[in-house]
PDB file of C-alpha atoms in Angstrom:
ATOM      1  CA  VAL A   1      37.212  -5.367 -46.670  1.00 92.00           C
ATOM      2  CA  GLN A   2      35.532  -4.938 -43.316  1.00 95.00           C
ATOM      3  CA  LEU A   3      31.808  -4.837 -42.669  1.00 96.00           C
ATOM      4  CA  GLN A   4      30.371  -3.407 -39.473  1.00 96.00           C
ATOM      5  CA  ALA A   5      26.739  -4.230 -38.758  1.00 96.00           C
ATOM      6  CA  SER A   6      24.716  -2.257 -36.240  1.00 96.00           C
ATOM      7  CA  GLY A   7      21.164  -1.478 -35.223  1.00 97.00           C
ATOM      8  CA  GLY A   8      20.051  -4.705 -33.638  1.00 97.00           C
ATOM      9  CA  GLY A   9      18.202  -4.856 -30.358  1.00 97.00           C
ATOM     10  CA  LEU A  10      15.137  -6.003 -28.485  1.00 98.00           C
ATOM     11  CA  VAL A  11      11.734  -5.008 -29.818  1.00 98.00           C
ATOM     12  CA  GLN A  12       8.164  -6.105 -29.297  1.00 98.00           C
ATOM     13  CA  ALA A  13       6.232  -7.883 -32.017  1.00 98.00           C
ATOM     14  CA  GLY A  14       4.915  -5.362 -34.514  1.00 98.00           C
ATOM     15  CA  GLY A  15       7.784  -3.001 -33.902  1.00 98.00           C
ATOM     16  CA  SER A  16      10.562  -1.837 -36.193  1.00 98.00           C
ATOM     17  CA  LEU A  17      14.322  -1.823 -36.351  1.00 98.00           C
ATOM     18  CA  ARG A  18      16.786  -0.472 -38.877  1.00 98.00           C
ATOM     19  CA  LEU A  19      20.007  -2.349 -39.434  1.00 98.00           C
ATOM     20  CA  SER A  20      23.006  -0.732 -41.052  1.00 97.00           C
ATOM     21  CA  CYS A  21      26.146  -2.233 -42.516  1.00 96.00           C
ATOM     22  CA  ALA A  22      29.093   0.042 -43.116  1.00 96.00           C
ATOM     23  CA  ALA A  23      31.824  -1.150 -45.456  1.00 94.00           C
ATOM     24  CA  SER A  24      35.440  -0.070 -45.232  1.00 93.00           C
ATOM     25  CA  GLY A  25      38.475  -0.913 -47.276  1.00 91.00           C
ATOM     26  CA  ARG A  26      36.538  -0.998 -50.507  1.00 88.00           C
ATOM     27  CA  THR A  27      33.897   1.017 -52.336  1.00 86.00           C
ATOM     28  CA  VAL A  28      30.941  -1.326 -52.658  1.00 84.00           C
ATOM     29  CA  THR A  29      28.848   0.674 -55.121  1.00 81.00           C
ATOM     30  CA  TYR A  30      29.079  -2.014 -57.788  1.00 83.00           C
ATOM     31  CA  ASP A  31      28.977  -4.988 -55.449  1.00 90.00           C
ATOM     32  CA  THR A  32      26.096  -7.121 -54.332  1.00 93.00           C
ATOM     33  CA  MET A  33      25.283  -6.549 -50.676  1.00 94.00           C
ATOM     34  CA  GLY A  34      23.203  -9.017 -48.741  1.00 96.00           C
ATOM     35  CA  TRP A  35      21.673  -9.708 -45.369  1.00 98.00           C
ATOM     36  CA  PHE A  36      21.412 -13.175 -43.900  1.00 98.00           C
ATOM     37  CA  ARG A  37      20.234 -14.347 -40.513  1.00 98.00           C
ATOM     38  CA  GLN A  38      20.780 -17.305 -38.264  1.00 98.00           C
ATOM     39  CA  ALA A  39      18.435 -18.258 -35.469  1.00 97.00           C
ATOM     40  CA  ALA A  40      19.592 -20.425 -32.597  1.00 96.00           C
ATOM     41  CA  GLY A  41      19.833 -24.031 -33.686  1.00 96.00           C
ATOM     42  CA  LYS A  42      19.074 -23.251 -37.308  1.00 97.00           C
ATOM     43  CA  GLU A  43      21.071 -22.772 -40.462  1.00 97.00           C
ATOM     44  CA  ARG A  44      21.924 -19.373 -41.851  1.00 97.00           C
ATOM     45  CA  GLU A  45      19.258 -18.174 -44.252  1.00 97.00           C
ATOM     46  CA  PHE A  46      18.949 -15.466 -46.863  1.00 98.00           C
ATOM     47  CA  VAL A  47      16.979 -12.352 -45.955  1.00 98.00           C
ATOM     48  CA  SER A  48      17.575  -9.714 -48.609  1.00 98.00           C
ATOM     49  CA  ALA A  49      20.068  -8.443 -51.170  1.00 96.00           C
ATOM     50  CA  ILE A  50      20.665  -5.418 -53.341  1.00 94.00           C
ATOM     51  CA  ILE A  51      22.768  -5.262 -56.453  1.00 88.00           C
ATOM     52  CA  TRP A  52      24.679  -2.621 -58.373  1.00 73.00           C
ATOM     53  CA  ARG A  53      23.675   0.828 -57.235  1.00 67.00           C
ATOM     54  CA  GLY A  54      20.384  -0.538 -55.971  1.00 68.00           C
ATOM     55  CA  ILE A  55      18.993  -1.341 -59.395  1.00 79.00           C
ATOM     56  CA  SER A  56      17.511  -4.625 -58.154  1.00 89.00           C
ATOM     57  CA  THR A  57      16.487  -5.958 -54.781  1.00 94.00           C
ATOM     58  CA  PHE A  58      15.684  -9.450 -53.557  1.00 95.00           C
ATOM     59  CA  TYR A  59      13.778 -10.679 -50.522  1.00 97.00           C
ATOM     60  CA  ALA A  60      13.019 -13.936 -48.827  1.00 98.00           C
ATOM     61  CA  ASP A  61       9.321 -14.735 -48.971  1.00 98.00           C
ATOM     62  CA  SER A  62       9.132 -14.572 -45.186  1.00 98.00           C
ATOM     63  CA  VAL A  63      10.087 -10.883 -45.126  1.00 98.00           C
ATOM     64  CA  LYS A  64       8.512  -9.524 -48.317  1.00 98.00           C
ATOM     65  CA  GLY A  65       6.337  -6.530 -47.641  1.00 98.00           C
ATOM     66  CA  ARG A  66       7.885  -5.995 -44.205  1.00 98.00           C
ATOM     67  CA  PHE A  67      11.602  -5.460 -44.859  1.00 98.00           C
ATOM     68  CA  THR A  68      13.192  -2.949 -47.213  1.00 98.00           C
ATOM     69  CA  ILE A  69      16.829  -2.983 -48.261  1.00 96.00           C
ATOM     70  CA  SER A  70      18.557   0.143 -49.494  1.00 94.00           C
ATOM     71  CA  ARG A  71      22.050   1.409 -50.027  1.00 91.00           C
ATOM     72  CA  ASP A  72      23.703   4.753 -49.490  1.00 90.00           C
ATOM     73  CA  ASN A  73      26.615   4.762 -51.901  1.00 87.00           C
ATOM     74  CA  ALA A  74      27.896   8.068 -50.593  1.00 90.00           C
ATOM     75  CA  LYS A  75      28.310   6.455 -47.164  1.00 92.00           C
ATOM     76  CA  ASN A  76      29.318   3.025 -48.495  1.00 91.00           C
ATOM     77  CA  THR A  77      26.489   1.573 -46.433  1.00 94.00           C
ATOM     78  CA  VAL A  78      23.583  -0.802 -46.886  1.00 94.00           C
ATOM     79  CA  ASN A  79      20.516  -0.623 -44.665  1.00 97.00           C
ATOM     80  CA  LEU A  80      17.704  -2.998 -43.798  1.00 98.00           C
ATOM     81  CA  GLN A  81      14.491  -1.423 -42.558  1.00 98.00           C
ATOM     82  CA  MET A  82      12.490  -4.057 -40.717  1.00 98.00           C
ATOM     83  CA  ASN A  83       8.844  -3.321 -39.959  1.00 98.00           C
ATOM     84  CA  ASN A  84       6.081  -5.371 -38.391  1.00 98.00           C
ATOM     85  CA  LEU A  85       8.634  -7.629 -36.769  1.00 98.00           C
ATOM     86  CA  LYS A  86       7.600 -11.075 -35.616  1.00 98.00           C
ATOM     87  CA  PRO A  87       9.096 -13.415 -33.012  1.00 98.00           C
ATOM     88  CA  ASP A  88      10.226 -15.642 -35.901  1.00 97.00           C
ATOM     89  CA  ASP A  89      12.508 -12.812 -37.031  1.00 98.00           C
ATOM     90  CA  THR A  90      14.633 -13.313 -33.932  1.00 98.00           C
ATOM     91  CA  ALA A  91      18.153 -14.144 -35.073  1.00 98.00           C
ATOM     92  CA  VAL A  92      21.656 -12.848 -35.513  1.00 98.00           C
ATOM     93  CA  TYR A  93      21.695 -10.780 -38.684  1.00 98.00           C
ATOM     94  CA  TYR A  94      24.787 -10.714 -40.860  1.00 98.00           C
ATOM     95  CA  CYS A  95      25.653  -8.443 -43.732  1.00 97.00           C
ATOM     96  CA  ALA A  96      27.854  -9.642 -46.541  1.00 97.00           C
ATOM     97  CA  VAL A  97      29.369  -8.427 -49.791  1.00 95.00           C
ATOM     98  CA  ASP A  98      29.984 -10.182 -53.093  1.00 94.00           C
ATOM     99  CA  VAL A  99      32.854  -8.272 -54.670  1.00 91.00           C
ATOM    100  CA  GLN A 100      32.756 -10.207 -57.933  1.00 88.00           C
ATOM    101  CA  PRO A 101      29.055 -10.529 -58.712  1.00 84.00           C
ATOM    102  CA  SER A 102      28.444 -12.957 -61.532  1.00 83.00           C
ATOM    103  CA  GLY A 103      25.247 -11.339 -62.728  1.00 78.00           C
ATOM    104  CA  ARG A 104      23.294 -14.506 -62.021  1.00 81.00           C
ATOM    105  CA  PRO A 105      20.283 -13.484 -59.889  1.00 77.00           C
ATOM    106  CA  ASN A 106      20.367 -16.741 -57.907  1.00 86.00           C
ATOM    107  CA  ASP A 107      23.771 -15.833 -56.515  1.00 90.00           C
ATOM    108  CA  ALA A 108      22.194 -13.028 -54.509  1.00 92.00           C
ATOM    109  CA  TYR A 109      20.357 -15.672 -52.474  1.00 94.00           C
ATOM    110  CA  THR A 110      23.395 -17.891 -51.905  1.00 94.00           C
ATOM    111  CA  ALA A 111      25.667 -17.436 -48.906  1.00 95.00           C
ATOM    112  CA  SER A 112      28.614 -19.097 -50.638  1.00 94.00           C
ATOM    113  CA  ALA A 113      28.608 -16.390 -53.323  1.00 94.00           C
ATOM    114  CA  TYR A 114      29.568 -13.723 -50.795  1.00 96.00           C
ATOM    115  CA  ASP A 115      33.190 -12.967 -50.073  1.00 95.00           C
ATOM    116  CA  TYR A 116      33.184 -10.936 -46.868  1.00 96.00           C
ATOM    117  CA  TRP A 117      30.943 -11.009 -43.824  1.00 97.00           C
ATOM    118  CA  GLY A 118      30.254  -8.714 -40.924  1.00 95.00           C
ATOM    119  CA  GLN A 119      30.256  -9.811 -37.313  1.00 93.00           C
ATOM    120  CA  GLY A 120      26.492  -9.987 -36.911  1.00 94.00           C
ATOM    121  CA  THR A 121      23.982  -8.055 -34.859  1.00 97.00           C
ATOM    122  CA  GLN A 122      21.367  -9.636 -32.618  1.00 98.00           C
ATOM    123  CA  VAL A 123      17.688  -8.966 -33.258  1.00 98.00           C
ATOM    124  CA  THR A 124      15.257 -10.212 -30.643  1.00 98.00           C
ATOM    125  CA  VAL A 125      11.507  -9.861 -31.097  1.00 98.00           C
ATOM    126  CA  SER A 126       9.347 -10.545 -28.068  1.00 97.00           C
ATOM    127  CA  SER A 127       5.750 -11.687 -28.328  1.00 94.00           C
TER     128      SER A 127
END
């Protein structure tokens, strides 16, 4: 399974970006797809996740109301629409897939539950 993340860039505070993660080598319709981020000098943290055909979504408190995760099963892709970006959102964003989801909601928030990771895309928000 390969994941290719794209859509990062430099944006001013208050602006928007849309990240995409394209999966190949496996149809991910029934898998949990997640986004994590890692800022310089900090640990990787959960951002958002979407499970099984998009029936449920999860968000970190810091991004609720600003970020929206969605999946396009026809394109085997998961997207992250990021609005009202803040300088604190600056990080490398990684997409990941859990190919054997347990059904436990907490797993969606846990990096160790994911089996494959993309290479990351840089998001920089200037003040």
